[in-house]
Amino acid sequence: MIKRLIKKYLHCKDDISILDLGPGYSKFAYEIAISTNSNKVSLLDYSEKVLEYQIDQFSALKIEPTIYKSILDVEKINSIPEKYDVILCQEILEHLKDPEEILNSLVNLLNIDGKLVITVPTKYSELLLKIINKN
């Protein structure tokens, strides 16, 4: 799905800035960086292991991402000084106390024609996860 979104909305973009909130072990920001020849990547996560994994992935592209080691909260978002062309917010809103407040803060981090990519689990995806991992 993310690759389709990249092709549809970012195919003509070049050297964009990316913020991935709670990237986990995904490669979505990595794929966008490759597709748009970008070297401007920021990552926000509270897990040292996740951030180390992401840094290692981006090192293959010779990209040093800006790291924000923190839980996702409005205060942290509001302290980020940059603006972004793409903000990835995948599978995290359902874990937040006040997702609307977070989304309002994220909009303020977007460049004028920036894109906010949001995904949340569906009943189908939850069912699939339970089949794959019964625990």
Coordinates of C-alpha atoms in Angstrom, one line a residue:
M1 CA 0.0 0.0 0.0
I2 CA 2.8 2.5 0.9
K3 CA 4.6 1.8 -2.4
R4 CA 1.4 2.6 -4.2
L5 CA 1.0 5.8 -2.3
I6 CA 4.6 6.8 -3.1
K7 CA 4.1 6.2 -6.8
K8 CA 0.8 8.0 -6.9
Y9 CA 1.6 11.1 -4.9
L10 CA 5.4 11.4 -4.8
H11 CA 6.5 10.2 -8.2
C12 CA 7.4 13.6 -9.5
K13 CA 8.9 14.9 -6.2
D14 CA 12.6 15.0 -5.6
D15 CA 14.7 15.5 -2.5
I16 CA 11.8 15.8 -0.1
S17 CA 12.0 15.9 3.7
I18 CA 10.5 13.0 5.6
L19 CA 9.4 12.6 9.2
D20 CA 8.5 9.1 10.4
L21 CA 6.8 8.9 13.7
G22 CA 7.2 5.5 15.4
P23 CA 8.9 3.9 12.5
G24 CA 9.2 0.5 14.2
Y25 CA 11.0 -2.0 12.0
S26 CA 9.3 -0.8 8.8
K27 CA 11.1 0.5 5.7
F28 CA 8.5 3.1 4.6
A29 CA 10.6 6.2 5.1
Y30 CA 13.5 4.3 3.6
E31 CA 11.4 3.5 0.5
I32 CA 10.3 7.1 0.2
A33 CA 13.9 8.3 0.5
I34 CA 15.0 5.9 -2.3
S35 CA 12.0 6.9 -4.6
T36 CA 12.6 10.6 -4.2
N37 CA 16.4 10.7 -3.9
S38 CA 16.0 12.3 -0.5
N39 CA 18.6 12.5 2.3
K40 CA 16.4 14.6 4.7
V41 CA 14.9 12.0 7.1
S42 CA 13.9 12.5 10.7
L43 CA 12.7 9.6 13.0
L44 CA 10.9 9.8 16.3
D45 CA 10.6 6.8 18.5
Y46 CA 11.1 6.0 22.1
S47 CA 12.9 2.6 21.5
E48 CA 16.7 2.7 21.3
K49 CA 16.6 -0.7 19.4
V50 CA 14.2 0.7 16.8
L51 CA 16.3 3.8 16.3
E52 CA 19.5 1.7 16.0
Y53 CA 17.8 -0.5 13.4
Q54 CA 16.6 2.5 11.4
I55 CA 20.0 4.2 11.5
D56 CA 21.6 1.0 10.3
Q57 CA 19.1 0.8 7.4
F58 CA 19.7 4.4 6.3
S59 CA 23.4 4.0 6.5
A60 CA 23.2 1.8 3.4
L61 CA 21.9 4.9 1.6
K62 CA 24.6 7.1 3.3
I63 CA 21.8 9.0 5.1
E64 CA 22.2 10.1 8.7
P65 CA 18.6 10.7 9.9
T66 CA 17.8 13.3 12.5
I67 CA 16.8 11.4 15.6
Y68 CA 14.2 12.3 18.2
K69 CA 14.2 9.8 21.0
S70 CA 11.0 10.4 22.7
I71 CA 7.4 9.2 23.2
L72 CA 5.0 10.8 20.9
D73 CA 3.4 13.8 22.6
V74 CA 2.3 17.3 21.6
E75 CA 5.1 19.0 23.5
K76 CA 7.7 17.0 21.6
I77 CA 6.1 17.6 18.2
N78 CA 5.8 21.3 18.9
S79 CA 9.5 21.4 19.7
I80 CA 10.6 20.0 16.3
P81 CA 12.0 22.9 14.4
E82 CA 11.8 21.6 10.8
K83 CA 8.9 21.4 8.3
Y84 CA 8.4 18.3 6.2
D85 CA 7.1 17.3 2.8
V86 CA 5.9 13.9 4.1
I87 CA 5.0 12.8 7.6
L88 CA 4.4 9.1 8.2
C89 CA 2.0 8.3 11.1
Q90 CA 1.4 4.6 10.8
E91 CA -0.3 2.3 13.3
I92 CA 0.3 4.7 16.2
L93 CA -2.8 6.8 16.6
E94 CA -4.7 4.0 18.2
H95 CA -2.2 4.0 21.1
L96 CA -2.5 7.7 21.9
K97 CA -4.7 9.4 24.6
D98 CA -5.5 12.4 22.4
P99 CA -4.8 11.6 18.7
E100 CA -6.7 14.7 17.5
E101 CA -4.3 17.0 19.4
I102 CA -1.3 15.1 17.9
L103 CA -2.8 15.4 14.4
N104 CA -3.3 19.1 14.8
S105 CA 0.4 19.5 15.8
L106 CA 1.5 17.4 12.9
V107 CA -0.3 19.5 10.4
N108 CA 1.8 22.5 11.7
L109 CA 5.0 20.6 10.7
L110 CA 3.9 20.2 7.1
N111 CA 5.2 22.3 4.3
I112 CA 2.5 24.0 2.3
D113 CA 2.0 21.1 -0.2
G114 CA 3.1 18.4 2.4
K115 CA 1.4 15.1 2.8
L116 CA 0.4 13.3 6.1
V117 CA 0.2 9.6 5.6
I118 CA -1.9 8.0 8.3
T119 CA -2.7 4.3 8.7
V120 CA -4.6 2.5 11.5
P121 CA -5.4 -1.2 12.0
T122 CA -8.6 -2.5 10.7
K123 CA -10.7 -5.4 11.9
Y124 CA -9.3 -7.4 9.0
S125 CA -5.6 -6.6 9.8
E126 CA -6.2 -7.4 13.5
L127 CA -7.7 -10.8 12.5
L128 CA -4.8 -11.5 10.2
L129 CA -2.3 -10.7 13.0
K130 CA -4.1 -13.1 15.3
I131 CA -3.9 -15.9 12.8
I132 CA -0.2 -15.2 12.2
N133 CA 0.7 -14.8 15.9
K134 CA -1.8 -16.3 18.3
N135 CA 0.0 -14.6 21.2

